[in-house]
Amino acid sequence: MLNIGDLAPEFELLDSESVQVKLSDFLGQKIVVFFYPAADTDGCTRQACGFRDNFAEIREVDGTVVGISPDQPADLAKWKKKRNLPFTLLSDPDHEVAERYGVWGEKTNFGRTYMGIIRSHFIIDPEGKLADIQFKVSPENSVKRAMNSLTE
């Protein structure tokens, strides 16, 4: 279980252009890392577009956004282009990073139980420490809570 003040677990994943990206590439700025179940689905699109619509304000506080899902890079690239998402999207098909962050777990939908991404976000400070943790957050609340945390 991760706690505020812990060092954020390092990761290295392929982005939407199949380029290796590491968490440490973003150190020195505030980072919103959000985990979402699947690109181009209703809730995930609302969450991503919320971060897109607030991206200028995030940049003003020396921040950036990184989205992580099990989707393949090609699917991320299509969604990024379709929705004009200005931030990094990363592919975690084996959910290794999701497991390190504690967001891979049991979910229930229409009476069916399965394993998947639990929508969550983390704010990482410029030194790489967790400044805010939000588990099981709605798409809209994820954006609102992240913005509040970033601008405090």
Backbone as JSON Lines, residues from 0, in Angstrom:
{"i":0,"aa":"M","n":[0.84,-1.19,0.0],"ca":[0.0,0.0,0.0],"c":[0.88,1.25,0.0]}
{"i":1,"aa":"L","n":[0.64,2.13,-0.93],"ca":[1.39,3.37,-1.02],"c":[0.78,4.43,-0.12]}
{"i":2,"aa":"N","n":[1.64,5.29,0.4],"ca":[1.19,6.37,1.28],"c":[1.77,7.7,0.81]}
{"i":3,"aa":"I","n":[1.09,8.77,1.16],"ca":[1.59,10.11,0.85],"c":[2.97,10.25,1.51]}
{"i":4,"aa":"G","n":[3.91,10.78,0.77],"ca":[5.28,10.94,1.24],"c":[6.2,9.84,0.77]}
{"i":5,"aa":"D","n":[5.63,8.69,0.34],"ca":[6.46,7.61,-0.2],"c":[7.05,8.04,-1.54]}
{"i":6,"aa":"L","n":[8.19,7.46,-1.88],"ca":[8.75,7.64,-3.21],"c":[7.85,6.9,-4.19]}
{"i":7,"aa":"A","n":[7.45,7.57,-5.25],"ca":[6.58,6.94,-6.26],"c":[7.33,5.81,-6.94]}
{"i":8,"aa":"P","n":[6.7,4.67,-7.13],"ca":[7.37,3.56,-7.82],"c":[7.78,3.96,-9.25]}
{"i":9,"aa":"E","n":[9.04,3.72,-9.57],"ca":[9.56,4.01,-10.91],"c":[8.9,3.06,-11.9]}
{"i":10,"aa":"F","n":[8.77,3.52,-13.14],"ca":[8.26,2.65,-14.19],"c":[8.9,3.05,-15.51]}
{"i":11,"aa":"E","n":[8.82,2.13,-16.46],"ca":[9.26,2.38,-17.83],"c":[8.3,1.63,-18.74]}
{"i":12,"aa":"L","n":[7.56,2.38,-19.55],"ca":[6.53,1.82,-20.42],"c":[6.61,2.46,-21.8]}
{"i":13,"aa":"L","n":[5.99,1.81,-22.78],"ca":[5.89,2.39,-24.12],"c":[4.78,3.42,-24.15]}
{"i":14,"aa":"D","n":[5.05,4.55,-24.85],"ca":[4.01,5.56,-25.01],"c":[3.22,5.29,-26.3]}
{"i":15,"aa":"S","n":[2.36,6.22,-26.67],"ca":[1.49,6.06,-27.83],"c":[2.26,6.0,-29.15]}
{"i":16,"aa":"E","n":[3.54,6.38,-29.13],"ca":[4.39,6.3,-30.33],"c":[5.39,5.16,-30.22]}
{"i":17,"aa":"S","n":[5.18,4.27,-29.24],"ca":[6.07,3.12,-28.97],"c":[7.49,3.52,-28.56]}
{"i":18,"aa":"V","n":[7.59,4.65,-27.87],"ca":[8.86,5.13,-27.32],"c":[8.87,4.82,-25.83]}
{"i":19,"aa":"Q","n":[10.0,4.31,-25.31],"ca":[10.12,4.02,-23.89],"c":[10.12,5.33,-23.09]}
{"i":20,"aa":"V","n":[9.27,5.39,-22.08],"ca":[9.16,6.57,-21.21],"c":[9.27,6.09,-19.76]}
{"i":21,"aa":"K","n":[10.05,6.82,-18.96],"ca":[10.23,6.5,-17.54],"c":[9.61,7.61,-16.69]}
{"i":22,"aa":"L","n":[9.17,7.24,-15.51],"ca":[8.68,8.24,-14.56],"c":[9.76,9.28,-14.3]}
{"i":23,"aa":"S","n":[10.99,8.84,-14.16],"ca":[12.09,9.77,-13.86],"c":[12.3,10.81,-14.96]}
{"i":24,"aa":"D","n":[11.77,10.58,-16.16],"ca":[11.85,11.58,-17.23],"c":[11.1,12.87,-16.86]}
{"i":25,"aa":"F","n":[10.15,12.76,-15.93],"ca":[9.29,13.89,-15.58],"c":[9.68,14.55,-14.26]}
{"i":26,"aa":"L","n":[10.69,14.02,-13.57],"ca":[11.06,14.6,-12.28],"c":[11.46,16.06,-12.44]}
{"i":27,"aa":"G","n":[11.2,16.83,-11.4],"ca":[11.45,18.27,-11.44],"c":[10.17,19.05,-11.68]}
{"i":28,"aa":"Q","n":[9.09,18.34,-11.96],"ca":[7.79,18.99,-12.12],"c":[6.73,18.19,-11.37]}
{"i":29,"aa":"K","n":[5.57,18.77,-11.18],"ca":[4.46,18.05,-10.57],"c":[3.86,17.15,-11.65]}
{"i":30,"aa":"I","n":[3.55,15.91,-11.26],"ca":[3.06,14.94,-12.23],"c":[1.72,14.38,-11.75]}
{"i":31,"aa":"V","n":[0.73,14.43,-12.62],"ca":[-0.53,13.72,-12.38],"c":[-0.41,12.42,-13.15]}
{"i":32,"aa":"V","n":[-0.38,11.29,-12.44],"ca":[-0.4,9.98,-13.08],"c":[-1.79,9.42,-12.85]}
{"i":33,"aa":"F","n":[-2.55,9.24,-13.94],"ca":[-3.88,8.68,-13.78],"c":[-3.97,7.33,-14.48]}
{"i":34,"aa":"F","n":[-4.61,6.39,-13.79],"ca":[-4.83,5.05,-14.31],"c":[-6.29,4.94,-14.72]}
{"i":35,"aa":"Y","n":[-6.53,4.42,-15.91],"ca":[-7.89,4.3,-16.43],"c":[-8.03,2.94,-17.11]}
{"i":36,"aa":"P","n":[-9.25,2.4,-17.14],"ca":[-9.45,1.04,-17.66],"c":[-9.21,0.86,-19.16]}
{"i":37,"aa":"A","n":[-9.71,1.76,-20.01],"ca":[-9.61,1.52,-21.46],"c":[-9.79,2.82,-22.24]}
{"i":38,"aa":"A","n":[-8.92,3.0,-23.21],"ca":[-9.0,4.19,-24.08],"c":[-10.31,4.21,-24.85]}
{"i":39,"aa":"D","n":[-10.78,5.41,-25.1],"ca":[-11.94,5.67,-25.94],"c":[-13.24,5.06,-25.42]}
{"i":40,"aa":"T","n":[-13.33,4.88,-24.11],"ca":[-14.59,4.51,-23.48],"c":[-15.15,5.76,-22.81]}
{"i":41,"aa":"D","n":[-16.41,5.73,-22.47],"ca":[-17.08,6.94,-21.99],"c":[-16.4,7.58,-20.77]}
{"i":42,"aa":"G","n":[-16.26,6.84,-19.69],"ca":[-15.69,7.41,-18.47],"c":[-14.23,7.82,-18.66]}
{"i":43,"aa":"C","n":[-13.49,7.0,-19.34],"ca":[-12.07,7.3,-19.55],"c":[-11.9,8.53,-20.43]}
{"i":44,"aa":"T","n":[-12.77,8.69,-21.41],"ca":[-12.72,9.88,-22.27],"c":[-13.08,11.13,-21.47]}
{"i":45,"aa":"R","n":[-14.08,11.04,-20.59],"ca":[-14.42,12.2,-19.75],"c":[-13.24,12.58,-18.87]}
{"i":46,"aa":"Q","n":[-12.56,11.6,-18.29],"ca":[-11.42,11.88,-17.43],"c":[-10.28,12.5,-18.23]}
{"i":47,"aa":"A","n":[-9.91,11.88,-19.34],"ca":[-8.79,12.37,-20.15],"c":[-9.09,13.76,-20.71]}
{"i":48,"aa":"C","n":[-10.31,13.97,-21.18],"ca":[-10.66,15.29,-21.73],"c":[-10.71,16.34,-20.63]}
{"i":49,"aa":"G","n":[-11.05,15.95,-19.42],"ca":[-10.99,16.88,-18.29],"c":[-9.57,17.35,-18.04]}
{"i":50,"aa":"F","n":[-8.62,16.41,-18.09],"ca":[-7.21,16.8,-17.94],"c":[-6.75,17.62,-19.15]}
{"i":51,"aa":"R","n":[-7.22,17.28,-20.34],"ca":[-6.89,18.07,-21.54],"c":[-7.39,19.5,-21.38]}
{"i":52,"aa":"D","n":[-8.62,19.66,-20.94],"ca":[-9.22,20.98,-20.83],"c":[-8.56,21.84,-19.75]}
{"i":53,"aa":"N","n":[-7.89,21.2,-18.8],"ca":[-7.18,21.92,-17.73],"c":[-5.67,21.91,-17.92]}
{"i":54,"aa":"F","n":[-5.2,21.41,-19.07],"ca":[-3.76,21.21,-19.25],"c":[-2.98,22.52,-19.19]}
{"i":55,"aa":"A","n":[-3.51,23.6,-19.73],"ca":[-2.8,24.88,-19.67],"c":[-2.61,25.32,-18.21]}
{"i":56,"aa":"E","n":[-3.63,25.13,-17.4],"ca":[-3.52,25.49,-15.97],"c":[-2.52,24.57,-15.26]}
{"i":57,"aa":"I","n":[-2.49,23.31,-15.64],"ca":[-1.54,22.36,-15.06],"c":[-0.12,22.79,-15.42]}
{"i":58,"aa":"R","n":[0.1,23.18,-16.65],"ca":[1.42,23.63,-17.1],"c":[1.84,24.91,-16.35]}
{"i":59,"aa":"E","n":[0.87,25.78,-16.03],"ca":[1.18,27.02,-15.31],"c":[1.78,26.77,-13.94]}
{"i":60,"aa":"V","n":[1.44,25.63,-13.32],"ca":[2.01,25.3,-12.0],"c":[3.16,24.31,-12.16]}
{"i":61,"aa":"D","n":[3.78,24.3,-13.35],"ca":[4.92,23.43,-13.66],"c":[4.55,21.96,-13.48]}
{"i":62,"aa":"G","n":[3.39,21.6,-14.04],"ca":[2.92,20.23,-13.96],"c":[2.75,19.6,-15.32]}
{"i":63,"aa":"T","n":[2.53,18.31,-15.3],"ca":[2.22,17.56,-16.51],"c":[1.29,16.41,-16.14]}
{"i":64,"aa":"V","n":[0.83,15.7,-17.14],"ca":[-0.12,14.6,-16.95],"c":[0.4,13.38,-17.69]}
{"i":65,"aa":"V","n":[0.25,12.23,-17.07],"ca":[0.6,10.95,-17.68],"c":[-0.57,9.99,-17.42]}
{"i":66,"aa":"G","n":[-1.14,9.45,-18.49],"ca":[-2.21,8.46,-18.37],"c":[-1.68,7.07,-18.63]}
{"i":67,"aa":"I","n":[-2.12,6.09,-17.83],"ca":[-1.65,4.71,-17.97],"c":[-2.86,3.77,-18.05]}
{"i":68,"aa":"S","n":[-2.84,2.87,-19.04],"ca":[-3.88,1.85,-19.19],"c":[-3.28,0.6,-19.81]}
{"i":69,"aa":"P","n":[-4.04,-0.49,-19.85],"ca":[-3.55,-1.72,-20.48],"c":[-3.57,-1.68,-22.02]}
{"i":70,"aa":"D","n":[-4.06,-0.61,-22.61],"ca":[-4.17,-0.51,-24.06],"c":[-2.82,-0.57,-24.75]}
{"i":71,"aa":"Q","n":[-2.82,-1.07,-25.98],"ca":[-1.61,-1.11,-26.8],"c":[-1.28,0.29,-27.32]}
{"i":72,"aa":"P","n":[0.0,0.57,-27.61],"ca":[0.39,1.9,-28.11],"c":[-0.42,2.39,-29.31]}
{"i":73,"aa":"A","n":[-0.72,1.53,-30.27],"ca":[-1.48,1.96,-31.45],"c":[-2.88,2.45,-31.07]}
{"i":74,"aa":"D","n":[-3.52,1.78,-30.11],"ca":[-4.84,2.21,-29.65],"c":[-4.76,3.54,-28.92]}
{"i":75,"aa":"L","n":[-3.69,3.72,-28.15],"ca":[-3.47,4.99,-27.45],"c":[-3.25,6.12,-28.46]}
{"i":76,"aa":"A","n":[-2.5,5.85,-29.51],"ca":[-2.22,6.87,-30.54],"c":[-3.51,7.32,-31.22]}
{"i":77,"aa":"K","n":[-4.38,6.36,-31.56],"ca":[-5.66,6.73,-32.2],"c":[-6.51,7.59,-31.29]}
{"i":78,"aa":"W","n":[-6.6,7.21,-30.02],"ca":[-7.42,7.94,-29.06],"c":[-6.83,9.33,-28.8]}
{"i":79,"aa":"K","n":[-5.51,9.39,-28.67],"ca":[-4.83,10.67,-28.43],"c":[-5.12,11.65,-29.57]}
{"i":80,"aa":"K","n":[-5.04,11.16,-30.8],"ca":[-5.31,12.01,-31.97],"c":[-6.79,12.39,-32.04]}
{"i":81,"aa":"K","n":[-7.67,11.43,-31.84],"ca":[-9.11,11.66,-31.92],"c":[-9.57,12.72,-30.92]}
{"i":82,"aa":"R","n":[-9.02,12.68,-29.7],"ca":[-9.46,13.58,-28.63],"c":[-8.5,14.75,-28.39]}
{"i":83,"aa":"N","n":[-7.45,14.86,-29.22],"ca":[-6.48,15.95,-29.11],"c":[-5.91,16.04,-27.69]}
{"i":84,"aa":"L","n":[-5.42,14.91,-27.2],"ca":[-4.87,14.85,-25.85],"c":[-3.41,15.29,-25.88]}
{"i":85,"aa":"P","n":[-3.06,16.35,-25.14],"ca":[-1.72,16.94,-25.23],"c":[-0.67,16.31,-24.3]}
{"i":86,"aa":"F","n":[-1.02,15.24,-23.63],"ca":[-0.12,14.67,-22.64],"c":[0.24,13.23,-23.0]}
{"i":87,"aa":"T","n":[1.15,12.67,-22.25],"ca":[1.68,11.33,-22.48],"c":[0.68,10.25,-22.06]}
{"i":88,"aa":"L","n":[0.49,9.27,-22.95],"ca":[-0.3,8.09,-22.64],"c":[0.64,6.88,-22.71]}
{"i":89,"aa":"L","n":[0.58,6.03,-21.68],"ca":[1.48,4.89,-21.6],"c":[0.71,3.57,-21.58]}
{"i":90,"aa":"S","n":[1.33,2.56,-22.18],"ca":[0.75,1.23,-22.32],"c":[1.31,0.3,-21.24]}
{"i":91,"aa":"D","n":[0.42,-0.29,-20.44],"ca":[0.79,-1.22,-19.38],"c":[-0.01,-2.52,-19.56]}
{"i":92,"aa":"P","n":[0.21,-3.23,-20.7],"ca":[-0.63,-4.39,-21.03],"c":[-0.54,-5.54,-20.03]}
{"i":93,"aa":"D","n":[0.57,-5.68,-19.36],"ca":[0.72,-6.74,-18.36],"c":[0.36,-6.27,-16.96]}
{"i":94,"aa":"H","n":[-0.12,-5.04,-16.87],"ca":[-0.55,-4.36,-15.62],"c":[0.48,-4.43,-14.51]}
{"i":95,"aa":"E","n":[1.75,-4.49,-14.87],"ca":[2.82,-4.53,-13.85],"c":[2.88,-3.22,-13.07]}
{"i":96,"aa":"V","n":[2.8,-2.11,-13.78],"ca":[2.85,-0.81,-13.1],"c":[1.57,-0.61,-12.28]}
{"i":97,"aa":"A","n":[0.44,-0.96,-12.85],"ca":[-0.83,-0.85,-12.12],"c":[-0.76,-1.64,-10.81]}
{"i":98,"aa":"E","n":[-0.16,-2.81,-10.85],"ca":[-0.04,-3.61,-9.63],"c":[0.88,-2.92,-8.62]}
{"i":99,"aa":"R","n":[1.99,-2.33,-9.08],"ca":[2.9,-1.64,-8.16],"c":[2.21,-0.46,-7.48]}
{"i":100,"aa":"Y","n":[1.29,0.17,-8.2],"ca":[0.57,1.32,-7.63],"c":[-0.71,0.89,-6.9]}
{"i":101,"aa":"G","n":[-1.01,-0.4,-6.92],"ca":[-2.16,-0.91,-6.18],"c":[-3.5,-0.65,-6.84]}
{"i":102,"aa":"V","n":[-3.5,-0.43,-8.16],"ca":[-4.75,-0.1,-8.85],"c":[-5.25,-1.22,-9.76]}
{"i":103,"aa":"W","n":[-4.62,-2.38,-9.7],"ca":[-5.11,-3.55,-10.42],"c":[-5.85,-4.39,-9.4]}
{"i":104,"aa":"G","n":[-7.15,-4.59,-9.61],"ca":[-7.91,-5.31,-8.61],"c":[-9.23,-5.83,-9.13]}
{"i":105,"aa":"E","n":[-9.97,-6.41,-8.23],"ca":[-11.25,-7.0,-8.57],"c":[-12.29,-5.91,-8.77]}
{"i":106,"aa":"K","n":[-13.04,-6.08,-9.85],"ca":[-14.11,-5.14,-10.18],"c":[-15.39,-5.93,-10.46]}
{"i":107,"aa":"T","n":[-16.52,-5.26,-10.32],"ca":[-17.8,-5.88,-10.63],"c":[-18.58,-4.95,-11.54]}
{"i":108,"aa":"N","n":[-19.13,-5.52,-12.6],"ca":[-19.92,-4.74,-13.55],"c":[-21.05,-5.63,-14.06]}
{"i":109,"aa":"F","n":[-22.29,-5.17,-13.89],"ca":[-23.46,-5.93,-14.31],"c":[-23.45,-7.35,-13.75]}
{"i":110,"aa":"G","n":[-23.03,-7.48,-12.47],"ca":[-23.04,-8.76,-11.8],"c":[-21.86,-9.67,-12.15]}
{"i":111,"aa":"R","n":[-20.97,-9.21,-13.01],"ca":[-19.81,-10.0,-13.4],"c":[-18.58,-9.49,-12.66]}
{"i":112,"aa":"T","n":[-17.8,-10.38,-12.08],"ca":[-16.59,-10.01,-11.35],"c":[-15.38,-10.35,-12.22]}
{"i":113,"aa":"Y","n":[-14.44,-9.44,-12.28],"ca":[-13.25,-9.63,-13.11],"c":[-12.13,-8.75,-12.56]}
{"i":114,"aa":"M","n":[-10.92,-8.95,-13.05],"ca":[-9.76,-8.15,-12.65],"c":[-9.57,-7.02,-13.67]}
{"i":115,"aa":"G","n":[-9.24,-5.83,-13.18],"ca":[-9.03,-4.71,-14.08],"c":[-8.46,-3.5,-13.35]}
{"i":116,"aa":"I","n":[-8.31,-2.42,-14.1],"ca":[-7.81,-1.16,-13.55],"c":[-8.89,-0.5,-12.71]}
{"i":117,"aa":"I","n":[-8.52,-0.12,-11.52],"ca":[-9.4,0.66,-10.66],"c":[-9.04,2.13,-10.9]}
{"i":118,"aa":"R","n":[-9.98,2.89,-11.43],"ca":[-9.7,4.29,-11.79],"c":[-9.15,5.04,-10.58]}
{"i":119,"aa":"S","n":[-7.96,5.58,-10.74],"ca":[-7.26,6.24,-9.65],"c":[-6.29,7.28,-10.21]}
{"i":120,"aa":"H","n":[-5.84,8.17,-9.36],"ca":[-4.74,9.06,-9.78],"c":[-3.82,9.35,-8.6]}
{"i":121,"aa":"F","n":[-2.61,9.74,-8.97],"ca":[-1.56,10.05,-8.01],"c":[-0.94,11.38,-8.42]}
{"i":122,"aa":"I","n":[-0.67,12.23,-7.45],"ca":[0.1,13.44,-7.7],"c":[1.49,13.18,-7.15]}
{"i":123,"aa":"I","n":[2.49,13.37,-8.0],"ca":[3.87,13.15,-7.62],"c":[4.57,14.5,-7.62]}
{"i":124,"aa":"D","n":[5.25,14.81,-6.52],"ca":[5.91,16.12,-6.41],"c":[7.21,16.14,-7.24]}
{"i":125,"aa":"P","n":[7.83,17.29,-7.38],"ca":[9.04,17.4,-8.22],"c":[10.2,16.5,-7.78]}
{"i":126,"aa":"E","n":[10.2,16.06,-6.52],"ca":[11.26,15.18,-6.03],"c":[10.91,13.7,-6.2]}
{"i":127,"aa":"G","n":[9.72,13.41,-6.72],"ca":[9.34,12.03,-6.96],"c":[8.57,11.38,-5.82]}
{"i":128,"aa":"K","n":[8.08,12.18,-4.88],"ca":[7.31,11.65,-3.76],"c":[5.82,11.84,-4.0]}
{"i":129,"aa":"L","n":[5.03,10.89,-3.48],"ca":[3.58,10.96,-3.62],"c":[3.03,12.1,-2.76]}
{"i":130,"aa":"A","n":[2.32,13.02,-3.4],"ca":[1.73,14.16,-2.7],"c":[0.23,14.0,-2.51]}
{"i":131,"aa":"D","n":[-0.41,13.17,-3.35],"ca":[-1.85,12.93,-3.24],"c":[-2.13,11.58,-3.87]}
{"i":132,"aa":"I","n":[-3.08,10.84,-3.28],"ca":[-3.48,9.53,-3.78],"c":[-5.0,9.49,-3.77]}
{"i":133,"aa":"Q","n":[-5.6,9.16,-4.9],"ca":[-7.05,9.05,-5.01],"c":[-7.39,7.71,-5.68]}
{"i":134,"aa":"F","n":[-7.99,6.78,-4.91],"ca":[-8.42,5.48,-5.41],"c":[-9.91,5.5,-5.68]}
{"i":135,"aa":"K","n":[-10.33,4.69,-6.63],"ca":[-11.75,4.51,-6.95],"c":[-12.46,5.86,-7.1]}
{"i":136,"aa":"V","n":[-11.89,6.71,-7.93],"ca":[-12.42,8.05,-8.1],"c":[-13.18,8.13,-9.42]}
{"i":137,"aa":"S","n":[-14.26,8.89,-9.45],"ca":[-15.01,9.07,-10.69],"c":[-14.19,9.92,-11.66]}
{"i":138,"aa":"P","n":[-14.49,9.84,-12.96],"ca":[-13.74,10.65,-13.92],"c":[-13.74,12.14,-13.59]}
{"i":139,"aa":"E","n":[-14.89,12.67,-13.26],"ca":[-14.99,14.1,-12.97],"c":[-14.28,14.46,-11.67]}
{"i":140,"aa":"N","n":[-14.46,13.64,-10.64],"ca":[-13.81,13.92,-9.36],"c":[-12.3,13.77,-9.46]}
{"i":141,"aa":"S","n":[-11.83,12.89,-10.32],"ca":[-10.4,12.73,-10.51],"c":[-9.79,14.05,-10.97]}
{"i":142,"aa":"V","n":[-10.38,14.65,-11.98],"ca":[-9.86,15.92,-12.52],"c":[-9.96,17.02,-11.46]}
{"i":143,"aa":"K","n":[-11.14,17.14,-10.83],"ca":[-11.35,18.19,-9.83],"c":[-10.38,18.06,-8.66]}
{"i":144,"aa":"R","n":[-10.22,16.85,-8.14],"ca":[-9.33,16.64,-6.99],"c":[-7.87,16.85,-7.37]}
{"i":145,"aa":"A","n":[-7.49,16.41,-8.57],"ca":[-6.11,16.62,-9.02],"c":[-5.82,18.11,-9.15]}
{"i":146,"aa":"M","n":[-6.74,18.85,-9.74],"ca":[-6.54,20.3,-9.9],"c":[-6.43,20.97,-8.54]}
{"i":147,"aa":"N","n":[-7.28,20.58,-7.6],"ca":[-7.2,21.16,-6.25],"c":[-5.84,20.87,-5.62]}
{"i":148,"aa":"S","n":[-5.37,19.66,-5.75],"ca":[-4.08,19.27,-5.18],"c":[-2.93,20.02,-5.82]}
{"i":149,"aa":"L","n":[-2.97,20.17,-7.12],"ca":[-1.89,20.84,-7.85],"c":[-1.8,22.32,-7.53]}
{"i":150,"aa":"T","n":[-2.93,22.95,-7.29],"ca":[-2.95,24.41,-7.12],"c":[-2.97,24.85,-5.65]}
{"i":151,"aa":"E","n":[-2.87,23.89,-4.71],"ca":[-2.86,24.25,-3.29],"c":[-1.58,24.99,-2.94]}
